[in-house]
Amino acid sequence: MKAILQRVASASVSVDNHLVSSIGKGVLVFAAVGEKDTLKEVEAMASKVLKMKMWSDESGVKDVKLIEFLRQWKKSVQDIKGEVLCVSQFTLMASTKKGNKPDFHDAAGLEQARELYDHFYASVQALYDPSKVKNGVFQAMMEVNLQNSGPVSVNYTSLHEAVTLEIETSTPKGQEKDRAQEMKDAKDEKGNKTAEHFELSTDLLE
């Protein structure tokens, strides 16, 4: 199963110009089911959506410059009592290795995808406050509006009890030069480029 988690100030889903669901501060989750996915992958995804630490702990901080990049990730959506909006998006399973047309052979069939996605949504609700977990409309042509906070987006793949994360985040205004210098120093010290793509055991993300 694959998902993109976006940290948002607000998000909403509409179908045929009618509002279906909306949330305030929290996480917007685009989720896709693969043909090899089982309940195990789906339940792991539901757990990580709620545990992923995407917010900083600014309590007691008087100067925002003291919040270092790698120390921002302190609180999950549960910790901040935020909301979750789940949206099914099978196109996340697209392969673009050959040609310019996306290939969706890795995506689950309609019935399997519907069953597992519904289980994913129900699992997120069961693990959290159901009133704070909203849903889109499976297989519908949806219009999704969001205000990304950061921006911060996390790509998450639930497979073989490991996860792959890609975190995208902008540098706060006034810190661009400081951040650039930190990355240059890190490169000079280690002799390698600094990357923001890494693989971790799921145990380290709890």
PDB file of C-alpha atoms in Angstrom:
ATOM      1  CA  MET A   1       0.000   0.000   0.000  1.00  0.00           C
ATOM      2  CA  LYS A   2       1.194   3.508  -0.794  1.00  0.00           C
ATOM      3  CA  ALA A   3       0.197   6.850   0.639  1.00  0.00           C
ATOM      4  CA  ILE A   4       1.109  10.512   0.537  1.00  0.00           C
ATOM      5  CA  LEU A   5       0.608  12.304   3.836  1.00  0.00           C
ATOM      6  CA  GLN A   6       0.267  16.060   3.613  1.00  0.00           C
ATOM      7  CA  ARG A   7       0.381  18.269   6.672  1.00  0.00           C
ATOM      8  CA  VAL A   8      -2.448  20.728   6.174  1.00  0.00           C
ATOM      9  CA  ALA A   9      -4.034  23.766   7.768  1.00  0.00           C
ATOM     10  CA  SER A  10      -7.265  22.721   6.061  1.00  0.00           C
ATOM     11  CA  ALA A  11      -8.518  20.354   3.356  1.00  0.00           C
ATOM     12  CA  SER A  12     -11.787  19.359   1.729  1.00  0.00           C
ATOM     13  CA  VAL A  13     -13.267  16.964  -0.825  1.00  0.00           C
ATOM     14  CA  SER A  14     -16.147  17.724  -3.173  1.00  0.00           C
ATOM     15  CA  VAL A  15     -17.970  15.567  -5.718  1.00  0.00           C
ATOM     16  CA  ASP A  16     -20.109  17.157  -8.447  1.00  0.00           C
ATOM     17  CA  ASN A  17     -19.608  20.531  -6.748  1.00  0.00           C
ATOM     18  CA  HIS A  18     -21.057  19.223  -3.475  1.00  0.00           C
ATOM     19  CA  LEU A  19     -18.906  19.251  -0.357  1.00  0.00           C
ATOM     20  CA  VAL A  20     -18.383  15.714   0.950  1.00  0.00           C
ATOM     21  CA  SER A  21     -15.858  16.155   3.764  1.00  0.00           C
ATOM     22  CA  SER A  22     -13.623  18.832   5.243  1.00  0.00           C
ATOM     23  CA  ILE A  23     -11.046  19.121   8.010  1.00  0.00           C
ATOM     24  CA  GLY A  24      -9.047  21.797   9.754  1.00  0.00           C
ATOM     25  CA  LYS A  25      -5.479  21.341  10.981  1.00  0.00           C
ATOM     26  CA  GLY A  26      -4.310  17.775  10.453  1.00  0.00           C
ATOM     27  CA  VAL A  27      -3.301  15.273   7.776  1.00  0.00           C
ATOM     28  CA  LEU A  28      -4.624  14.736   4.274  1.00  0.00           C
ATOM     29  CA  VAL A  29      -3.942  11.144   3.203  1.00  0.00           C
ATOM     30  CA  PHE A  30      -3.949  10.039  -0.433  1.00  0.00           C
ATOM     31  CA  ALA A  31      -3.942   6.219  -0.304  1.00  0.00           C
ATOM     32  CA  ALA A  32      -3.613   3.482  -2.935  1.00  0.00           C
ATOM     33  CA  VAL A  33      -3.934  -0.291  -2.635  1.00  0.00           C
ATOM     34  CA  GLY A  34      -1.553  -2.589  -4.515  1.00  0.00           C
ATOM     35  CA  GLU A  35      -2.458  -5.967  -5.989  1.00  0.00           C
ATOM     36  CA  LYS A  36      -0.241  -7.768  -3.451  1.00  0.00           C
ATOM     37  CA  ASP A  37      -1.509  -5.896  -0.410  1.00  0.00           C
ATOM     38  CA  THR A  38      -3.186  -7.691   2.478  1.00  0.00           C
ATOM     39  CA  LEU A  39      -4.849  -6.642   5.717  1.00  0.00           C
ATOM     40  CA  LYS A  40      -1.381  -6.563   7.296  1.00  0.00           C
ATOM     41  CA  GLU A  41      -0.120  -3.778   5.016  1.00  0.00           C
ATOM     42  CA  VAL A  42      -3.383  -1.863   5.318  1.00  0.00           C
ATOM     43  CA  GLU A  43      -3.395  -1.956   9.125  1.00  0.00           C
ATOM     44  CA  ALA A  44       0.281  -0.953   9.242  1.00  0.00           C
ATOM     45  CA  MET A  45      -0.555   2.045   7.062  1.00  0.00           C
ATOM     46  CA  ALA A  46      -3.441   3.088   9.313  1.00  0.00           C
ATOM     47  CA  SER A  47      -1.185   2.970  12.353  1.00  0.00           C
ATOM     48  CA  LYS A  48       1.585   5.012  10.722  1.00  0.00           C
ATOM     49  CA  VAL A  49      -0.791   7.702   9.509  1.00  0.00           C
ATOM     50  CA  LEU A  50      -1.631   8.444  13.121  1.00  0.00           C
ATOM     51  CA  LYS A  51       1.890   8.005  14.511  1.00  0.00           C
ATOM     52  CA  MET A  52       3.865   9.927  11.871  1.00  0.00           C
ATOM     53  CA  LYS A  53       5.495  12.879  13.623  1.00  0.00           C
ATOM     54  CA  MET A  54       4.961  15.809  11.268  1.00  0.00           C
ATOM     55  CA  TRP A  55       4.733  18.737  13.702  1.00  0.00           C
ATOM     56  CA  SER A  56       7.271  20.498  15.873  1.00  0.00           C
ATOM     57  CA  ASP A  57       7.027  20.969  19.610  1.00  0.00           C
ATOM     58  CA  GLU A  58       7.365  24.709  20.032  1.00  0.00           C
ATOM     59  CA  SER A  59       6.342  24.845  23.669  1.00  0.00           C
ATOM     60  CA  GLY A  60       8.699  27.129  25.557  1.00  0.00           C
ATOM     61  CA  VAL A  61      10.557  28.204  22.416  1.00  0.00           C
ATOM     62  CA  LYS A  62      10.936  31.963  22.233  1.00  0.00           C
ATOM     63  CA  ASP A  63      13.067  32.101  19.092  1.00  0.00           C
ATOM     64  CA  VAL A  64      11.936  30.022  16.094  1.00  0.00           C
ATOM     65  CA  LYS A  65      15.540  29.826  14.879  1.00  0.00           C
ATOM     66  CA  LEU A  66      16.192  27.451  17.767  1.00  0.00           C
ATOM     67  CA  ILE A  67      13.950  24.845  16.135  1.00  0.00           C
ATOM     68  CA  GLU A  68      16.435  22.827  14.136  1.00  0.00           C
ATOM     69  CA  PHE A  69      15.333  20.987  11.007  1.00  0.00           C
ATOM     70  CA  LEU A  70      15.706  17.459  12.339  1.00  0.00           C
ATOM     71  CA  ARG A  71      14.155  18.363  15.658  1.00  0.00           C
ATOM     72  CA  GLN A  72      10.914  19.604  14.141  1.00  0.00           C
ATOM     73  CA  TRP A  73       9.387  16.147  13.923  1.00  0.00           C
ATOM     74  CA  LYS A  74       8.108  15.764  17.486  1.00  0.00           C
ATOM     75  CA  LYS A  75       4.320  15.454  17.354  1.00  0.00           C
ATOM     76  CA  SER A  76       1.848  13.308  15.446  1.00  0.00           C
ATOM     77  CA  VAL A  77      -1.671  14.202  14.377  1.00  0.00           C
ATOM     78  CA  GLN A  78      -2.871  12.418  17.510  1.00  0.00           C
ATOM     79  CA  ASP A  79      -0.576  14.510  19.695  1.00  0.00           C
ATOM     80  CA  ILE A  80      -1.952  17.773  18.327  1.00  0.00           C
ATOM     81  CA  LYS A  81      -5.517  16.412  18.332  1.00  0.00           C
ATOM     82  CA  GLY A  82      -5.761  17.158  14.637  1.00  0.00           C
ATOM     83  CA  GLU A  83      -8.051  15.739  11.992  1.00  0.00           C
ATOM     84  CA  VAL A  84      -7.500  13.192   9.214  1.00  0.00           C
ATOM     85  CA  LEU A  85      -8.981  13.232   5.723  1.00  0.00           C
ATOM     86  CA  CYS A  86      -8.557   9.993   3.748  1.00  0.00           C
ATOM     87  CA  VAL A  87      -8.826  10.018  -0.046  1.00  0.00           C
ATOM     88  CA  SER A  88      -8.469   6.955  -2.268  1.00  0.00           C
ATOM     89  CA  GLN A  89      -6.070   7.532  -5.195  1.00  0.00           C
ATOM     90  CA  PHE A  90      -5.095   4.449  -7.187  1.00  0.00           C
ATOM     91  CA  THR A  91      -2.829   6.525  -9.467  1.00  0.00           C
ATOM     92  CA  LEU A  92      -0.155   6.408  -6.744  1.00  0.00           C
ATOM     93  CA  MET A  93       0.526   2.869  -7.971  1.00  0.00           C
ATOM     94  CA  ALA A  94       1.504   4.120 -11.436  1.00  0.00           C
ATOM     95  CA  SER A  95       4.735   2.942 -13.019  1.00  0.00           C
ATOM     96  CA  THR A  96       6.458   5.281 -15.472  1.00  0.00           C
ATOM     97  CA  LYS A  97       9.523   3.184 -16.266  1.00  0.00           C
ATOM     98  CA  LYS A  98       8.548   2.692 -19.891  1.00  0.00           C
ATOM     99  CA  GLY A  99       7.267   5.367 -22.233  1.00  0.00           C
ATOM    100  CA  ASN A 100       5.255   8.397 -21.207  1.00  0.00           C
ATOM    101  CA  LYS A 101       1.980   6.690 -20.357  1.00  0.00           C
ATOM    102  CA  PRO A 102       1.507   5.598 -16.716  1.00  0.00           C
ATOM    103  CA  ASP A 103       1.083   1.864 -16.141  1.00  0.00           C
ATOM    104  CA  PHE A 104      -1.310   0.804 -13.378  1.00  0.00           C
ATOM    105  CA  HIS A 105      -0.750  -2.967 -13.396  1.00  0.00           C
ATOM    106  CA  ASP A 106       0.508  -2.830  -9.785  1.00  0.00           C
ATOM    107  CA  ALA A 107      -2.802  -1.419  -8.573  1.00  0.00           C
ATOM    108  CA  ALA A 108      -5.348  -3.751  -6.983  1.00  0.00           C
ATOM    109  CA  GLY A 109      -8.507  -4.697  -8.831  1.00  0.00           C
ATOM    110  CA  LEU A 110     -11.680  -2.754  -8.078  1.00  0.00           C
ATOM    111  CA  GLU A 111     -13.256  -5.085  -5.518  1.00  0.00           C
ATOM    112  CA  GLN A 112      -9.990  -5.853  -3.715  1.00  0.00           C
ATOM    113  CA  ALA A 113      -9.095  -2.152  -3.631  1.00  0.00           C
ATOM    114  CA  ARG A 114     -12.519  -1.167  -2.300  1.00  0.00           C
ATOM    115  CA  GLU A 115     -12.450  -3.808   0.441  1.00  0.00           C
ATOM    116  CA  LEU A 116      -8.931  -2.995   1.619  1.00  0.00           C
ATOM    117  CA  TYR A 117      -9.355   0.771   1.365  1.00  0.00           C
ATOM    118  CA  ASP A 118     -12.559   0.592   3.407  1.00  0.00           C
ATOM    119  CA  HIS A 119     -10.682  -1.492   5.978  1.00  0.00           C
ATOM    120  CA  PHE A 120      -7.898   1.105   6.023  1.00  0.00           C
ATOM    121  CA  TYR A 121     -10.358   3.931   6.680  1.00  0.00           C
ATOM    122  CA  ALA A 122     -12.169   1.921   9.360  1.00  0.00           C
ATOM    123  CA  SER A 123      -8.826   1.100  11.009  1.00  0.00           C
ATOM    124  CA  VAL A 124      -7.827   4.774  11.201  1.00  0.00           C
ATOM    125  CA  GLN A 125     -11.176   5.525  12.828  1.00  0.00           C
ATOM    126  CA  ALA A 126     -10.841   2.621  15.254  1.00  0.00           C
ATOM    127  CA  LEU A 127      -7.357   3.738  16.334  1.00  0.00           C
ATOM    128  CA  TYR A 128      -8.354   7.368  16.810  1.00  0.00           C
ATOM    129  CA  ASP A 129     -11.387   9.543  17.484  1.00  0.00           C
ATOM    130  CA  PRO A 130     -13.867   8.581  14.707  1.00  0.00           C
ATOM    131  CA  SER A 131     -15.316  12.090  14.671  1.00  0.00           C
ATOM    132  CA  LYS A 132     -11.914  13.446  13.609  1.00  0.00           C
ATOM    133  CA  VAL A 133     -11.477  11.034  10.673  1.00  0.00           C
ATOM    134  CA  LYS A 134     -13.191  11.948   7.396  1.00  0.00           C
ATOM    135  CA  ASN A 135     -13.385  10.212   4.019  1.00  0.00           C
ATOM    136  CA  GLY A 136     -13.662  10.956   0.339  1.00  0.00           C
ATOM    137  CA  VAL A 137     -15.761   8.900  -2.088  1.00  0.00           C
ATOM    138  CA  PHE A 138     -14.180   5.721  -3.432  1.00  0.00           C
ATOM    139  CA  GLN A 139     -13.906   5.623  -7.253  1.00  0.00           C
ATOM    140  CA  ALA A 140     -15.528   9.041  -7.641  1.00  0.00           C
ATOM    141  CA  MET A 141     -14.121  11.984  -9.584  1.00  0.00           C
ATOM    142  CA  MET A 142     -13.194  14.165  -6.642  1.00  0.00           C
ATOM    143  CA  GLU A 143     -12.088  17.760  -6.305  1.00  0.00           C
ATOM    144  CA  VAL A 144      -9.595  18.043  -3.457  1.00  0.00           C
ATOM    145  CA  ASN A 145      -8.686  21.421  -2.013  1.00  0.00           C
ATOM    146  CA  LEU A 146      -5.958  21.863   0.564  1.00  0.00           C
ATOM    147  CA  GLN A 147      -3.787  24.388   2.275  1.00  0.00           C
ATOM    148  CA  ASN A 148      -0.481  22.624   2.856  1.00  0.00           C
ATOM    149  CA  SER A 149       1.313  23.785   5.979  1.00  0.00           C
ATOM    150  CA  GLY A 150       5.071  24.036   5.343  1.00  0.00           C
ATOM    151  CA  PRO A 151       4.773  22.639   2.766  1.00  0.00           C
ATOM    152  CA  VAL A 152       5.323  19.186   4.245  1.00  0.00           C
ATOM    153  CA  SER A 153       4.526  15.953   2.389  1.00  0.00           C
ATOM    154  CA  VAL A 154       5.554  12.411   3.278  1.00  0.00           C
ATOM    155  CA  ASN A 155       5.467   9.464   0.883  1.00  0.00           C
ATOM    156  CA  TYR A 156       4.897   6.195   2.733  1.00  0.00           C
ATOM    157  CA  THR A 157       5.002   2.625   1.444  1.00  0.00           C
ATOM    158  CA  SER A 158       3.810  -0.193   3.702  1.00  0.00           C
ATOM    159  CA  LEU A 159       5.640  -3.307   2.536  1.00  0.00           C
ATOM    160  CA  HIS A 160       7.602  -6.125   4.196  1.00  0.00           C
ATOM    161  CA  GLU A 161       7.463  -4.412   7.612  1.00  0.00           C
ATOM    162  CA  ALA A 162       9.650  -1.524   6.389  1.00  0.00           C
ATOM    163  CA  VAL A 163       8.798   1.942   5.235  1.00  0.00           C
ATOM    164  CA  THR A 164      10.272   4.327   2.717  1.00  0.00           C
ATOM    165  CA  LEU A 165       9.904   7.996   3.512  1.00  0.00           C
ATOM    166  CA  GLU A 166      10.456  11.070   1.379  1.00  0.00           C
ATOM    167  CA  ILE A 167       9.977  14.298   3.272  1.00  0.00           C
ATOM    168  CA  GLU A 168       9.549  17.567   1.403  1.00  0.00           C
ATOM    169  CA  THR A 169       9.598  20.750   3.411  1.00  0.00           C
ATOM    170  CA  SER A 170      10.394  24.375   2.773  1.00  0.00           C
ATOM    171  CA  THR A 171      12.869  26.338   4.858  1.00  0.00           C
ATOM    172  CA  PRO A 172      11.308  29.115   6.988  1.00  0.00           C
ATOM    173  CA  LYS A 173      11.953  32.631   5.697  1.00  0.00           C
ATOM    174  CA  GLY A 174      15.207  34.095   6.927  1.00  0.00           C
ATOM    175  CA  GLN A 175      16.829  30.679   7.400  1.00  0.00           C
ATOM    176  CA  GLU A 176      17.615  29.839   3.769  1.00  0.00           C
ATOM    177  CA  LYS A 177      21.257  30.913   4.043  1.00  0.00           C
ATOM    178  CA  ASP A 178      21.745  29.204   7.404  1.00  0.00           C
ATOM    179  CA  ARG A 179      20.276  25.967   6.047  1.00  0.00           C
ATOM    180  CA  ALA A 180      22.419  26.118   2.911  1.00  0.00           C
ATOM    181  CA  GLN A 181      25.559  26.634   5.010  1.00  0.00           C
ATOM    182  CA  GLU A 182      24.612  23.712   7.313  1.00  0.00           C
ATOM    183  CA  MET A 183      24.183  21.395   4.322  1.00  0.00           C
ATOM    184  CA  LYS A 184      27.515  22.577   2.849  1.00  0.00           C
ATOM    185  CA  ASP A 185      29.272  21.939   6.165  1.00  0.00           C
ATOM    186  CA  ALA A 186      27.706  18.491   6.388  1.00  0.00           C
ATOM    187  CA  LYS A 187      28.898  17.692   2.867  1.00  0.00           C
ATOM    188  CA  ASP A 188      32.436  18.908   3.583  1.00  0.00           C
ATOM    189  CA  GLU A 189      32.586  16.893   6.794  1.00  0.00           C
ATOM    190  CA  LYS A 190      31.244  13.631   5.422  1.00  0.00           C
ATOM    191  CA  GLY A 191      32.355  13.918   1.818  1.00  0.00           C
ATOM    192  CA  ASN A 192      28.860  12.985   0.670  1.00  0.00           C
ATOM    193  CA  LYS A 193      25.793  14.875  -0.450  1.00  0.00           C
ATOM    194  CA  THR A 194      23.053  15.302   2.104  1.00  0.00           C
ATOM    195  CA  ALA A 195      19.891  13.459   1.093  1.00  0.00           C
ATOM    196  CA  GLU A 196      16.363  13.620   2.420  1.00  0.00           C
ATOM    197  CA  HIS A 197      15.390  10.147   1.200  1.00  0.00           C
ATOM    198  CA  PHE A 198      15.920   7.265   3.594  1.00  0.00           C
ATOM    199  CA  GLU A 199      14.658   3.869   4.700  1.00  0.00           C
ATOM    200  CA  LEU A 200      13.910   3.027   8.303  1.00  0.00           C
ATOM    201  CA  SER A 201      12.616   0.089  10.258  1.00  0.00           C
ATOM    202  CA  THR A 202       9.052   0.662  11.389  1.00  0.00           C
ATOM    203  CA  ASP A 203      10.224   0.273  15.000  1.00  0.00           C
ATOM    204  CA  LEU A 204      12.164   3.540  14.736  1.00  0.00           C
ATOM    205  CA  LEU A 205       9.065   5.497  13.748  1.00  0.00           C
ATOM    206  CA  GLU A 206       6.997   4.602  16.797  1.00  0.00           C
TER     207      GLU A 206
END
